[in-house]
Amino acid sequence: MKTITIEHLTRVEGNGGISATIDGKVVTDVKFNIFEGPRLIERLTVGRTPEEDVSISPRICAICTLSHKNAVLRAIENALSVKVSPKVYYSREMMHMGEMIESHSLHTFILALADYLGYPNAIAMAANYGFEVKIGLEMKNFGNHIMKTYSGRFIHGENPIIGGFGKFPSREELIWIKNRAQQFMPFVFKAVKLFCELDYPTIPESDTLYACCEPGNNKYGFWGEEILLSTGEKFKRDDYKSFNNEFVVSHSYAKRSRYNGKPFSVGALARVNVLGERLEGNAGEMYKKYFNEHWKKNPLYHNAAQALEIMYCFERIPQLADILLGYEENPPVISYTTKNGAGTGLVEAPRGLLVHHHEIEDGLVKYVDIITPTAMNCEDIERYCHIAAQELLDKGKEEEIKARMDLIVRAFDPCISCSAHAAQVEQAQQEAWKDRLTEITTQTAPVFIGVGNDERSDDRIGLKLASVLKESGMANVFLESDIQADTALQERAQDRPIIFIDAVNFGERAGKITMFPVEYILNNAALSHKFIPFLSGQIHNEQIKNSFVLGIQPQSTDFGQNISPQVLDAMDKIIDHLKN
Amino acid sequence: MKNDKLKIGFYELTGCAGDCLLVTDCEMELIDIFNAVDIQSFAMVMSNNTDGELDLALVEGSVTTEKEIEELKDIRKRAKAVVAFGTCAVLGGVQARFIDPKEWEKNLKIVYGNTEFTHTKPVQSKPIDAFIDVDFYLPGCPVSKEQFLNFFTRILKGNPPEHYPNPVCVTCKYNENDCLLKKGELCLGPLTADGCGSICPNHNIPCNGCWGPVEGANVTSEFYLLKEKGFSVDEIKKKMANFSGTKITDYFQQLDKEPK
């Protein structure tokens, strides 16, 4: 057993790593680790004024600072019933365009492109690809210029405040931004062509659920009052918790999110998947030209989607400039007298859906809940890395796993500061299953289900082991057949993790034991499909998340009644371990 | 050819990564920066990082886990000079707001419940000089581009970094802004180290103190001035503590000794 590890993810923002543990032919564990320490951002502004909250909350992250600013402003203005004037609204949209261009051009050209061209970084790449690096830096500089013009600084600008802006940019500055955006268009076309025509690997590919803000009016955009899923389901702003259940895992200070127990994706690729049909102008043409089946299931296309969005932003900026030039007067900051209220703000940060919920009581912040896009993507990042690791392992390309996981994580453009740095592949420790089993049985009350075919020698082991455990008086042990007969089981086992006991061919010597999350079955054609009926019907998704397969390597699964001695030894080991 | 370029490393502990990002925000200077020195480590931008001897290490972020204490000590061992890069590294940053350990523990529990973390143990946010000797301080939330480039070019030529002994008010006056304190706003300009170019007051927004306290600030005087303007002691103390973590408590102690 071994583990492939990228201890320190590079070319991402923040400190993280990813590891994959391999047991024979099975990838038993994939962990996206976040080493960024706990900052307690949601607690920092409790007891402070709403103004301090607007200043401090966006400090969660440098690269999405204005997304956080827009989100906290939307939340607090909703809470305090502050309605801003159209000029403020469109100025904030312009500011957001700056951040999108800055973040997307940094990620595509400077951080991700080096992978596809085979360089360790963009500066090394500049010797042979000076033109690309230069376009990337110029675009980033332009995005930053807009951010600075509207927010006061490149990072953590304080100019946007509750009810408006401290100061509006001049007409001359606005005209300069408009002209400059138009001058960029030939280079924007080159960027889209470059990133949409890159040769993206086809591992991993798997369908997922995409989520983003519903901008309304059948338009593309970066904020809204509802969350829209690729299934068409919608959730109202204040109802965000019913879409998004946050939970904590022990290997990371970032909280995780799932929808109905399933991982989902947010970000540029999610937006293009959900809202792409709404793109107009050149961005619409490019969408029609390049969008295909791969975009729906391959996370590496995040980079292509980001390039499309760069085009959308460059086309939107002159429109916004014209709208803003139409407002001669600078509206005064709207003051408020409300001292109590709760509000939610939904914004699309460059890397995906961002939720801010702020509650004010007696003029001071009482409660803050922030759900960041990288926290939402964590589970899908792990899922896609697992798919890739398993497929590459199946194809005998173990040496490619590390680089591929690195590529996947980076494609998601994770902002680790936000969520709370890269990849690692390890062979599992000898008998790592013991620790896992101990952890689960001591912390929760799992239900054991023996699975197998009673007529195929070693494949009987799951059933036999469950029978022995049952006879020894252990509670909560069932056979596959019990489940079919007893529909009440589902209710009894509700919210408790399930441990399936089965013969699993993971390419090791007979009798070797392994343990891995049951979800991995779904990513691994070589493993038993016996669980699929349970997974799709009788068990709800919340439960799947916490369930495992305890597998024993069989010698033979031919027809017959004999269980091989090594497999029987393994059974005794498990029984001994459970009894102690 | 012998490589006599300065060996430099950029490191991120816990924070928003804004100071390292600020370096990439020097878009037009970025390639020159990379060519002028030998960058050994810069995880945000490069993959081929090495952990060898350094002439200069710029460390951003505050220390919030046991693992980071080890990393920081290792950086100190390898580097001839260490720079506390940004307010988090200099003062502890916004995440050092909970000065009382009990309050920090309570809040940690509120956020993460009873989860026992397996990867590393959390510790209360502290500036890097709580664990190692620091040669230079470059505050800012994040550091300003001008201040960073100025620092970088001076070091490159073997000169000591420029000292910023003035509070924000000095630059604010040069910029001919109307005094926000006079308008009755809770502005921390007189107490706060300059370097930002008085950017917030330039936008009619009171200074929130994100560069941390300026050396020799007359805290008592500002405190009583703000009290006279009608702000409560609690309000003033809270605003002063937002960015400056445990280091501001020294000032508070100084205040508590003053006659009320």
PDB file of C-alpha atoms in Angstrom, chain A residues 236-406:
ATOM      1  CA  LYS A 236     -34.218  31.559  -3.115  1.00  0.00           C
ATOM      2  CA  ARG A 237     -31.425  33.670  -1.654  1.00  0.00           C
ATOM      3  CA  ASP A 238     -32.515  33.311   1.957  1.00  0.00           C
ATOM      4  CA  ASP A 239     -33.089  29.614   1.469  1.00  0.00           C
ATOM      5  CA  TYR A 240     -29.443  28.894   0.625  1.00  0.00           C
ATOM      6  CA  LYS A 241     -29.050  26.431   3.466  1.00  0.00           C
ATOM      7  CA  SER A 242     -31.512  23.998   1.949  1.00  0.00           C
ATOM      8  CA  PHE A 243     -29.225  23.780  -1.084  1.00  0.00           C
ATOM      9  CA  ASN A 244     -26.013  23.766   0.768  1.00  0.00           C
ATOM     10  CA  ASN A 245     -25.220  21.669   3.839  1.00  0.00           C
ATOM     11  CA  GLU A 246     -21.857  22.568   5.293  1.00  0.00           C
ATOM     12  CA  PHE A 247     -19.897  20.034   7.313  1.00  0.00           C
ATOM     13  CA  VAL A 248     -16.446  19.755   8.835  1.00  0.00           C
ATOM     14  CA  VAL A 249     -13.855  17.066   8.014  1.00  0.00           C
ATOM     15  CA  SER A 250     -10.920  16.300  10.290  1.00  0.00           C
ATOM     16  CA  HIS A 251      -8.203  16.677   7.623  1.00  0.00           C
ATOM     17  CA  SER A 252      -8.930  20.299   6.780  1.00  0.00           C
ATOM     18  CA  TYR A 253      -9.884  23.626   8.300  1.00  0.00           C
ATOM     19  CA  ALA A 254     -12.148  24.340   5.330  1.00  0.00           C
ATOM     20  CA  LYS A 255     -15.762  23.377   5.652  1.00  0.00           C
ATOM     21  CA  ARG A 256     -17.293  21.186   2.944  1.00  0.00           C
ATOM     22  CA  SER A 257     -20.589  21.292   1.081  1.00  0.00           C
ATOM     23  CA  ARG A 258     -22.824  18.835  -0.713  1.00  0.00           C
ATOM     24  CA  TYR A 259     -26.252  18.960  -2.282  1.00  0.00           C
ATOM     25  CA  ASN A 260     -28.529  16.081  -1.333  1.00  0.00           C
ATOM     26  CA  GLY A 261     -25.423  14.301  -0.131  1.00  0.00           C
ATOM     27  CA  LYS A 262     -23.751  14.593  -3.537  1.00  0.00           C
ATOM     28  CA  PRO A 263     -20.668  16.572  -4.587  1.00  0.00           C
ATOM     29  CA  PHE A 264     -21.275  19.419  -7.016  1.00  0.00           C
ATOM     30  CA  SER A 265     -19.179  21.969  -8.924  1.00  0.00           C
ATOM     31  CA  VAL A 266     -19.238  25.751  -9.054  1.00  0.00           C
ATOM     32  CA  GLY A 267     -17.096  28.200 -11.040  1.00  0.00           C
ATOM     33  CA  ALA A 268     -16.644  29.370 -14.608  1.00  0.00           C
ATOM     34  CA  LEU A 269     -17.400  25.916 -16.032  1.00  0.00           C
ATOM     35  CA  ALA A 270     -20.572  25.670 -13.961  1.00  0.00           C
ATOM     36  CA  ARG A 271     -21.714  29.084 -15.158  1.00  0.00           C
ATOM     37  CA  VAL A 272     -21.033  28.269 -18.813  1.00  0.00           C
ATOM     38  CA  ASN A 273     -22.873  24.961 -18.428  1.00  0.00           C
ATOM     39  CA  VAL A 274     -25.897  26.514 -16.758  1.00  0.00           C
ATOM     40  CA  LEU A 275     -26.029  29.922 -18.431  1.00  0.00           C
ATOM     41  CA  GLY A 276     -23.969  29.507 -21.619  1.00  0.00           C
ATOM     42  CA  GLU A 277     -26.986  29.662 -23.946  1.00  0.00           C
ATOM     43  CA  ARG A 278     -27.561  33.191 -22.699  1.00  0.00           C
ATOM     44  CA  LEU A 279     -24.187  34.523 -23.870  1.00  0.00           C
ATOM     45  CA  GLU A 280     -24.538  37.207 -26.523  1.00  0.00           C
ATOM     46  CA  GLY A 281     -22.230  38.895 -29.025  1.00  0.00           C
ATOM     47  CA  ASN A 282     -18.814  37.396 -29.756  1.00  0.00           C
ATOM     48  CA  ALA A 283     -18.846  35.430 -26.500  1.00  0.00           C
ATOM     49  CA  GLY A 284     -22.132  33.830 -27.673  1.00  0.00           C
ATOM     50  CA  GLU A 285     -20.594  32.963 -31.055  1.00  0.00           C
ATOM     51  CA  MET A 286     -17.548  31.440 -29.378  1.00  0.00           C
ATOM     52  CA  TYR A 287     -19.775  29.453 -27.022  1.00  0.00           C
ATOM     53  CA  LYS A 288     -21.637  27.973 -30.014  1.00  0.00           C
ATOM     54  CA  LYS A 289     -18.347  27.213 -31.727  1.00  0.00           C
ATOM     55  CA  TYR A 290     -16.530  25.517 -28.864  1.00  0.00           C
ATOM     56  CA  PHE A 291     -19.039  24.143 -26.325  1.00  0.00           C
ATOM     57  CA  ASN A 292     -19.344  20.355 -26.550  1.00  0.00           C
ATOM     58  CA  GLU A 293     -19.991  17.208 -24.496  1.00  0.00           C
ATOM     59  CA  HIS A 294     -16.589  17.367 -22.791  1.00  0.00           C
ATOM     60  CA  TRP A 295     -17.421  20.699 -21.182  1.00  0.00           C
ATOM     61  CA  LYS A 296     -20.287  18.989 -19.371  1.00  0.00           C
ATOM     62  CA  LYS A 297     -18.168  16.431 -17.552  1.00  0.00           C
ATOM     63  CA  ASN A 298     -14.471  17.337 -17.662  1.00  0.00           C
ATOM     64  CA  PRO A 299     -13.232  19.749 -14.956  1.00  0.00           C
ATOM     65  CA  LEU A 300     -10.118  20.590 -17.001  1.00  0.00           C
ATOM     66  CA  TYR A 301     -12.398  22.678 -19.242  1.00  0.00           C
ATOM     67  CA  HIS A 302     -12.609  25.220 -16.414  1.00  0.00           C
ATOM     68  CA  ASN A 303      -9.729  26.982 -18.189  1.00  0.00           C
ATOM     69  CA  ALA A 304     -11.665  27.165 -21.471  1.00  0.00           C
ATOM     70  CA  ALA A 305     -14.744  28.464 -19.647  1.00  0.00           C
ATOM     71  CA  GLN A 306     -12.651  31.135 -17.967  1.00  0.00           C
ATOM     72  CA  ALA A 307     -11.385  32.329 -21.360  1.00  0.00           C
ATOM     73  CA  LEU A 308     -15.002  32.603 -22.589  1.00  0.00           C
ATOM     74  CA  GLU A 309     -15.849  34.648 -19.525  1.00  0.00           C
ATOM     75  CA  ILE A 310     -12.879  36.951 -20.139  1.00  0.00           C
ATOM     76  CA  MET A 311     -14.503  37.688 -23.498  1.00  0.00           C
ATOM     77  CA  TYR A 312     -17.888  38.248 -21.874  1.00  0.00           C
ATOM     78  CA  CYS A 313     -16.320  40.767 -19.470  1.00  0.00           C
ATOM     79  CA  PHE A 314     -14.470  42.664 -22.196  1.00  0.00           C
ATOM     80  CA  GLU A 315     -17.739  43.000 -24.119  1.00  0.00           C
ATOM     81  CA  ARG A 316     -19.714  43.991 -21.045  1.00  0.00           C
ATOM     82  CA  ILE A 317     -17.313  46.757 -19.931  1.00  0.00           C
ATOM     83  CA  PRO A 318     -18.033  49.208 -22.817  1.00  0.00           C
ATOM     84  CA  GLN A 319     -21.789  48.645 -22.285  1.00  0.00           C
ATOM     85  CA  LEU A 320     -21.427  49.376 -18.574  1.00  0.00           C
ATOM     86  CA  ALA A 321     -19.281  52.423 -19.304  1.00  0.00           C
ATOM     87  CA  ASP A 322     -22.016  53.825 -21.572  1.00  0.00           C
ATOM     88  CA  ILE A 323     -24.680  53.204 -18.925  1.00  0.00           C
ATOM     89  CA  LEU A 324     -22.546  54.875 -16.240  1.00  0.00           C
ATOM     90  CA  LEU A 325     -21.678  57.850 -18.438  1.00  0.00           C
ATOM     91  CA  GLY A 326     -25.452  58.416 -18.693  1.00  0.00           C
ATOM     92  CA  TYR A 327     -25.608  59.270 -14.991  1.00  0.00           C
ATOM     93  CA  GLU A 328     -24.282  62.782 -14.645  1.00  0.00           C
ATOM     94  CA  GLU A 329     -24.759  63.154 -10.905  1.00  0.00           C
ATOM     95  CA  ASN A 330     -22.934  61.114  -8.276  1.00  0.00           C
ATOM     96  CA  PRO A 331     -25.567  59.817  -5.860  1.00  0.00           C
ATOM     97  CA  PRO A 332     -24.854  60.498  -2.158  1.00  0.00           C
ATOM     98  CA  VAL A 333     -24.194  57.577   0.195  1.00  0.00           C
ATOM     99  CA  ILE A 334     -27.526  56.276   1.436  1.00  0.00           C
ATOM    100  CA  SER A 335     -27.722  56.424   5.189  1.00  0.00           C
ATOM    101  CA  TYR A 336     -29.779  53.984   7.200  1.00  0.00           C
ATOM    102  CA  THR A 337     -31.434  53.959  10.561  1.00  0.00           C
ATOM    103  CA  THR A 338     -32.401  50.296  10.762  1.00  0.00           C
ATOM    104  CA  LYS A 339     -30.594  48.549  13.615  1.00  0.00           C
ATOM    105  CA  ASN A 340     -31.860  45.006  13.201  1.00  0.00           C
ATOM    106  CA  GLY A 341     -32.144  42.573  10.335  1.00  0.00           C
ATOM    107  CA  ALA A 342     -30.775  39.536   8.555  1.00  0.00           C
ATOM    108  CA  GLY A 343     -29.767  39.371   4.920  1.00  0.00           C
ATOM    109  CA  THR A 344     -28.133  37.129   2.353  1.00  0.00           C
ATOM    110  CA  GLY A 345     -25.998  38.144  -0.624  1.00  0.00           C
ATOM    111  CA  LEU A 346     -25.306  35.817  -3.549  1.00  0.00           C
ATOM    112  CA  VAL A 347     -22.382  36.602  -5.850  1.00  0.00           C
ATOM    113  CA  GLU A 348     -20.385  34.661  -8.430  1.00  0.00           C
ATOM    114  CA  ALA A 349     -16.726  34.967  -7.401  1.00  0.00           C
ATOM    115  CA  PRO A 350     -14.297  34.097 -10.227  1.00  0.00           C
ATOM    116  CA  ARG A 351     -14.106  30.549  -8.831  1.00  0.00           C
ATOM    117  CA  GLY A 352     -17.819  30.145  -8.199  1.00  0.00           C
ATOM    118  CA  LEU A 353     -20.875  30.747  -6.084  1.00  0.00           C
ATOM    119  CA  LEU A 354     -20.254  32.746  -2.946  1.00  0.00           C
ATOM    120  CA  VAL A 355     -22.823  33.090  -0.180  1.00  0.00           C
ATOM    121  CA  HIS A 356     -22.697  35.731   2.537  1.00  0.00           C
ATOM    122  CA  HIS A 357     -25.303  35.810   5.290  1.00  0.00           C
ATOM    123  CA  HIS A 358     -25.053  38.547   7.911  1.00  0.00           C
ATOM    124  CA  GLU A 359     -27.335  39.266  10.854  1.00  0.00           C
ATOM    125  CA  ILE A 360     -27.417  42.602  12.665  1.00  0.00           C
ATOM    126  CA  GLU A 361     -28.878  43.160  16.120  1.00  0.00           C
ATOM    127  CA  ASP A 362     -28.983  46.499  17.921  1.00  0.00           C
ATOM    128  CA  GLY A 363     -26.680  47.985  15.313  1.00  0.00           C
ATOM    129  CA  LEU A 364     -23.936  45.371  15.783  1.00  0.00           C
ATOM    130  CA  VAL A 365     -23.132  42.181  13.899  1.00  0.00           C
ATOM    131  CA  LYS A 366     -24.624  39.174  15.634  1.00  0.00           C
ATOM    132  CA  TYR A 367     -23.993  36.286  13.239  1.00  0.00           C
ATOM    133  CA  VAL A 368     -22.068  35.732  10.002  1.00  0.00           C
ATOM    134  CA  ASP A 369     -22.199  32.730   7.699  1.00  0.00           C
ATOM    135  CA  ILE A 370     -19.930  32.637   4.646  1.00  0.00           C
ATOM    136  CA  ILE A 371     -19.859  29.735   2.197  1.00  0.00           C
ATOM    137  CA  THR A 372     -17.017  30.006  -0.288  1.00  0.00           C
ATOM    138  CA  PRO A 373     -16.757  28.436  -3.746  1.00  0.00           C
ATOM    139  CA  THR A 374     -13.632  26.410  -2.964  1.00  0.00           C
ATOM    140  CA  ALA A 375     -15.366  24.924   0.072  1.00  0.00           C
ATOM    141  CA  MET A 376     -18.181  23.880  -2.271  1.00  0.00           C
ATOM    142  CA  ASN A 377     -15.742  22.444  -4.836  1.00  0.00           C
ATOM    143  CA  CYS A 378     -13.668  20.445  -2.297  1.00  0.00           C
ATOM    144  CA  GLU A 379     -15.775  17.325  -2.538  1.00  0.00           C
ATOM    145  CA  ASP A 380     -15.858  17.334  -6.352  1.00  0.00           C
ATOM    146  CA  ILE A 381     -12.103  17.998  -6.483  1.00  0.00           C
ATOM    147  CA  GLU A 382     -11.576  14.848  -4.403  1.00  0.00           C
ATOM    148  CA  ARG A 383     -14.079  12.903  -6.521  1.00  0.00           C
ATOM    149  CA  TYR A 384     -12.474  13.864  -9.854  1.00  0.00           C
ATOM    150  CA  CYS A 385      -8.972  13.195  -8.493  1.00  0.00           C
ATOM    151  CA  HIS A 386     -10.140   9.770  -7.402  1.00  0.00           C
ATOM    152  CA  ILE A 387     -11.632   9.028 -10.822  1.00  0.00           C
ATOM    153  CA  ALA A 388      -8.403  10.073 -12.520  1.00  0.00           C
ATOM    154  CA  ALA A 389      -6.177   8.168 -10.084  1.00  0.00           C
ATOM    155  CA  GLN A 390      -8.224   4.979 -10.458  1.00  0.00           C
ATOM    156  CA  GLU A 391      -8.433   5.188 -14.270  1.00  0.00           C
ATOM    157  CA  LEU A 392      -4.716   5.854 -14.622  1.00  0.00           C
ATOM    158  CA  LEU A 393      -3.952   3.011 -12.212  1.00  0.00           C
ATOM    159  CA  ASP A 394      -6.212   0.671 -14.220  1.00  0.00           C
ATOM    160  CA  LYS A 395      -4.322   1.666 -17.382  1.00  0.00           C
ATOM    161  CA  GLY A 396      -0.983   0.973 -15.690  1.00  0.00           C
ATOM    162  CA  LYS A 397      -0.001   4.642 -15.691  1.00  0.00           C
ATOM    163  CA  GLU A 398       0.581   5.081 -11.979  1.00  0.00           C
ATOM    164  CA  GLU A 399       3.467   7.479 -12.627  1.00  0.00           C
ATOM    165  CA  GLU A 400       1.049   9.961 -14.221  1.00  0.00           C
ATOM    166  CA  ILE A 401      -1.302  10.178 -11.220  1.00  0.00           C
ATOM    167  CA  LYS A 402       0.562  12.873  -9.375  1.00  0.00           C
ATOM    168  CA  ALA A 403       0.781  15.294 -12.307  1.00  0.00           C
ATOM    169  CA  ARG A 404      -2.844  14.667 -13.258  1.00  0.00           C
ATOM    170  CA  MET A 405      -4.170  15.364  -9.775  1.00  0.00           C
ATOM    171  CA  ASP A 406      -2.120  18.542  -9.753  1.00  0.00           C
TER     172      ASP A 406
END
